[in-house]
Amino acid sequence: MNISITKNTHPGELIPSNKLGFGVYYTDHMFIMDYSEEKGWHDARIVPYQPLELDPAAMVFHYAMESFEGLKAYTTEDGSIVTFRPDLNAERMMNSASRLEMPPFPKERFLEAVDQVVRANAAWVPPYG
């Protein structure tokens, strides 16, 4: 999968790892990919964190279709950045999409997207210890 990357030219201030909290601080980059019946999943990209623009007719407002899958990236003792069981997160995301009658996002694409967005946000991954 080809993922275009637009680096954030105004990165946020890094927060000390002992102050981090879920849903409180946001990294500098996010992953976006479009879907259409004609093309399937396409135009994968990592962009600076920004508000999403949604059309008032977006189905999420009418049918509340949403799937969320969070996972953890952390630094190991040797300084490597790893994720915790991303393959299981990919499976859960595919299962959620299936139950919601949404087009599933292929596991291998999910894993590649996670890898790339974690790399783009490496400065935000807390240090080991």
PDB file of C-alpha atoms in Angstrom:
ATOM      1  CA  MET A   1       0.000   0.000   0.000  1.00  0.00           C
ATOM      2  CA  ASN A   2       1.338   3.425  -0.900  1.00  0.00           C
ATOM      3  CA  ILE A   3       0.841   5.841   2.009  1.00  0.00           C
ATOM      4  CA  SER A   4       1.629   9.485   1.314  1.00  0.00           C
ATOM      5  CA  ILE A   5       2.986  11.393   4.300  1.00  0.00           C
ATOM      6  CA  THR A   6       2.628  15.105   4.959  1.00  0.00           C
ATOM      7  CA  LYS A   7       4.735  16.049   7.974  1.00  0.00           C
ATOM      8  CA  ASN A   8       3.310  18.462  10.514  1.00  0.00           C
ATOM      9  CA  THR A   9       5.292  21.705  10.226  1.00  0.00           C
ATOM     10  CA  HIS A  10       3.987  22.890  13.625  1.00  0.00           C
ATOM     11  CA  PRO A  11       4.408  19.905  15.961  1.00  0.00           C
ATOM     12  CA  GLY A  12       2.776  20.095  19.360  1.00  0.00           C
ATOM     13  CA  GLU A  13       4.611  20.394  22.642  1.00  0.00           C
ATOM     14  CA  LEU A  14       5.569  16.963  23.924  1.00  0.00           C
ATOM     15  CA  ILE A  15       3.977  16.045  27.236  1.00  0.00           C
ATOM     16  CA  PRO A  16       5.990  14.289  29.975  1.00  0.00           C
ATOM     17  CA  SER A  17       5.086  10.595  29.899  1.00  0.00           C
ATOM     18  CA  ASN A  18       3.866  10.642  33.505  1.00  0.00           C
ATOM     19  CA  LYS A  19       1.267  13.260  32.530  1.00  0.00           C
ATOM     20  CA  LEU A  20      -0.155  11.478  29.465  1.00  0.00           C
ATOM     21  CA  GLY A  21      -3.768  10.348  29.501  1.00  0.00           C
ATOM     22  CA  PHE A  22      -6.132   8.701  27.038  1.00  0.00           C
ATOM     23  CA  GLY A  23      -8.160  11.217  25.063  1.00  0.00           C
ATOM     24  CA  VAL A  24      -6.360  14.191  26.618  1.00  0.00           C
ATOM     25  CA  TYR A  25      -3.403  14.810  24.284  1.00  0.00           C
ATOM     26  CA  TYR A  26      -3.111  14.110  20.589  1.00  0.00           C
ATOM     27  CA  THR A  27      -0.102  13.300  18.424  1.00  0.00           C
ATOM     28  CA  ASP A  28       1.057  15.365  15.472  1.00  0.00           C
ATOM     29  CA  HIS A  29      -0.188  13.042  12.720  1.00  0.00           C
ATOM     30  CA  MET A  30      -3.219  10.947  11.825  1.00  0.00           C
ATOM     31  CA  PHE A  31      -4.042   8.308   9.207  1.00  0.00           C
ATOM     32  CA  ILE A  32      -6.851   8.857   6.689  1.00  0.00           C
ATOM     33  CA  MET A  33      -8.006   6.620   3.850  1.00  0.00           C
ATOM     34  CA  ASP A  34     -10.994   7.047   1.570  1.00  0.00           C
ATOM     35  CA  TYR A  35     -13.504   4.426   0.498  1.00  0.00           C
ATOM     36  CA  SER A  36     -15.866   4.277  -2.453  1.00  0.00           C
ATOM     37  CA  GLU A  37     -17.766   1.391  -3.991  1.00  0.00           C
ATOM     38  CA  GLU A  38     -15.977   2.009  -7.296  1.00  0.00           C
ATOM     39  CA  LYS A  39     -12.402   2.046  -5.958  1.00  0.00           C
ATOM     40  CA  GLY A  40     -12.661   0.302  -2.595  1.00  0.00           C
ATOM     41  CA  TRP A  41     -10.129   1.585  -0.030  1.00  0.00           C
ATOM     42  CA  HIS A  42      -7.839   4.171  -1.653  1.00  0.00           C
ATOM     43  CA  ASP A  43      -5.745   7.335  -1.156  1.00  0.00           C
ATOM     44  CA  ALA A  44      -4.020   6.279   2.075  1.00  0.00           C
ATOM     45  CA  ARG A  45      -2.295   9.191   3.746  1.00  0.00           C
ATOM     46  CA  ILE A  46      -0.761  10.386   6.977  1.00  0.00           C
ATOM     47  CA  VAL A  47      -1.451  14.067   7.554  1.00  0.00           C
ATOM     48  CA  PRO A  48      -1.008  16.607  10.351  1.00  0.00           C
ATOM     49  CA  TYR A  49      -3.592  16.193  13.110  1.00  0.00           C
ATOM     50  CA  GLN A  50      -6.568  18.351  12.196  1.00  0.00           C
ATOM     51  CA  PRO A  51     -10.344  18.533  12.532  1.00  0.00           C
ATOM     52  CA  LEU A  52     -12.318  16.313  10.175  1.00  0.00           C
ATOM     53  CA  GLU A  53     -14.665  17.904   7.695  1.00  0.00           C
ATOM     54  CA  LEU A  54     -17.936  15.988   7.453  1.00  0.00           C
ATOM     55  CA  ASP A  55     -20.831  16.643   5.135  1.00  0.00           C
ATOM     56  CA  PRO A  56     -24.119  17.114   7.025  1.00  0.00           C
ATOM     57  CA  ALA A  57     -25.463  14.155   5.031  1.00  0.00           C
ATOM     58  CA  ALA A  58     -22.686  11.834   6.246  1.00  0.00           C
ATOM     59  CA  MET A  59     -24.210   8.479   7.219  1.00  0.00           C
ATOM     60  CA  VAL A  60     -22.598   8.599  10.643  1.00  0.00           C
ATOM     61  CA  PHE A  61     -25.032  11.368  11.585  1.00  0.00           C
ATOM     62  CA  HIS A  62     -28.035   9.364  10.416  1.00  0.00           C
ATOM     63  CA  TYR A  63     -27.171   5.775  11.256  1.00  0.00           C
ATOM     64  CA  ALA A  64     -24.403   6.166  13.864  1.00  0.00           C
ATOM     65  CA  MET A  65     -22.036   3.778  12.098  1.00  0.00           C
ATOM     66  CA  GLU A  66     -18.641   3.904  13.753  1.00  0.00           C
ATOM     67  CA  SER A  67     -15.857   1.533  14.585  1.00  0.00           C
ATOM     68  CA  PHE A  68     -12.951   2.397  16.867  1.00  0.00           C
ATOM     69  CA  GLU A  69      -9.883   0.346  17.636  1.00  0.00           C
ATOM     70  CA  GLY A  70      -7.164   1.756  19.867  1.00  0.00           C
ATOM     71  CA  LEU A  71      -3.816   0.163  20.500  1.00  0.00           C
ATOM     72  CA  LYS A  72      -0.660   0.894  22.443  1.00  0.00           C
ATOM     73  CA  ALA A  73       2.792   1.749  21.137  1.00  0.00           C
ATOM     74  CA  TYR A  74       5.639   1.724  23.609  1.00  0.00           C
ATOM     75  CA  THR A  75       9.415   1.899  23.762  1.00  0.00           C
ATOM     76  CA  THR A  76      11.399  -1.189  24.751  1.00  0.00           C
ATOM     77  CA  GLU A  77      14.544  -1.275  26.862  1.00  0.00           C
ATOM     78  CA  ASP A  78      16.734  -1.172  23.736  1.00  0.00           C
ATOM     79  CA  GLY A  79      14.944   1.956  22.435  1.00  0.00           C
ATOM     80  CA  SER A  80      12.831   0.215  19.785  1.00  0.00           C
ATOM     81  CA  ILE A  81       9.217   1.258  19.376  1.00  0.00           C
ATOM     82  CA  VAL A  82       6.755  -1.623  19.236  1.00  0.00           C
ATOM     83  CA  THR A  83       2.983  -2.039  19.281  1.00  0.00           C
ATOM     84  CA  PHE A  84       1.030  -4.423  21.476  1.00  0.00           C
ATOM     85  CA  ARG A  85      -0.726  -7.166  19.462  1.00  0.00           C
ATOM     86  CA  PRO A  86      -1.723  -5.030  16.441  1.00  0.00           C
ATOM     87  CA  ASP A  87      -2.828  -8.178  14.582  1.00  0.00           C
ATOM     88  CA  LEU A  88      -5.596  -8.687  17.154  1.00  0.00           C
ATOM     89  CA  ASN A  89      -6.635  -5.057  16.829  1.00  0.00           C
ATOM     90  CA  ALA A  90      -6.850  -5.570  13.060  1.00  0.00           C
ATOM     91  CA  GLU A  91      -9.044  -8.658  13.553  1.00  0.00           C
ATOM     92  CA  ARG A  92     -11.368  -6.788  15.927  1.00  0.00           C
ATOM     93  CA  MET A  93     -11.626  -3.886  13.478  1.00  0.00           C
ATOM     94  CA  MET A  94     -12.541  -6.268  10.660  1.00  0.00           C
ATOM     95  CA  ASN A  95     -15.117  -8.018  12.870  1.00  0.00           C
ATOM     96  CA  SER A  96     -16.642  -4.690  13.900  1.00  0.00           C
ATOM     97  CA  ALA A  97     -16.894  -3.579  10.278  1.00  0.00           C
ATOM     98  CA  SER A  98     -18.566  -6.854   9.336  1.00  0.00           C
ATOM     99  CA  ARG A  99     -21.147  -6.541  12.125  1.00  0.00           C
ATOM    100  CA  LEU A 100     -21.870  -2.958  11.055  1.00  0.00           C
ATOM    101  CA  GLU A 101     -22.204  -3.948   7.374  1.00  0.00           C
ATOM    102  CA  MET A 102     -19.258  -1.675   6.588  1.00  0.00           C
ATOM    103  CA  PRO A 103     -16.510  -2.597   4.117  1.00  0.00           C
ATOM    104  CA  PRO A 104     -13.757  -4.306   6.120  1.00  0.00           C
ATOM    105  CA  PHE A 105     -10.316  -2.754   6.122  1.00  0.00           C
ATOM    106  CA  PRO A 106      -7.806  -5.479   5.129  1.00  0.00           C
ATOM    107  CA  LYS A 107      -5.601  -6.710   7.970  1.00  0.00           C
ATOM    108  CA  GLU A 108      -2.317  -6.189   6.123  1.00  0.00           C
ATOM    109  CA  ARG A 109      -3.290  -2.594   5.268  1.00  0.00           C
ATOM    110  CA  PHE A 110      -4.302  -1.970   8.885  1.00  0.00           C
ATOM    111  CA  LEU A 111      -0.928  -3.229  10.114  1.00  0.00           C
ATOM    112  CA  GLU A 112       0.984  -1.127   7.575  1.00  0.00           C
ATOM    113  CA  ALA A 113      -1.037   1.981   8.442  1.00  0.00           C
ATOM    114  CA  VAL A 114      -0.398   1.457  12.158  1.00  0.00           C
ATOM    115  CA  ASP A 115       3.328   0.996  11.546  1.00  0.00           C
ATOM    116  CA  GLN A 116       3.580   4.157   9.437  1.00  0.00           C
ATOM    117  CA  VAL A 117       1.509   6.387  11.740  1.00  0.00           C
ATOM    118  CA  VAL A 118       3.481   5.195  14.784  1.00  0.00           C
ATOM    119  CA  ARG A 119       6.723   6.047  12.940  1.00  0.00           C
ATOM    120  CA  ALA A 120       5.366   9.488  12.061  1.00  0.00           C
ATOM    121  CA  ASN A 121       4.495  10.057  15.733  1.00  0.00           C
ATOM    122  CA  ALA A 122       7.610   8.415  17.232  1.00  0.00           C
ATOM    123  CA  ALA A 123       8.442  11.521  19.301  1.00  0.00           C
ATOM    124  CA  TRP A 124       5.161  11.011  21.191  1.00  0.00           C
ATOM    125  CA  VAL A 125       5.883   7.431  22.273  1.00  0.00           C
ATOM    126  CA  PRO A 126       6.927   7.505  25.936  1.00  0.00           C
ATOM    127  CA  PRO A 127      10.465   6.368  26.744  1.00  0.00           C
ATOM    128  CA  TYR A 128      11.148   2.989  28.336  1.00  0.00           C
ATOM    129  CA  GLY A 129      10.704   2.770  32.076  1.00  0.00           C
TER     130      GLY A 129
END
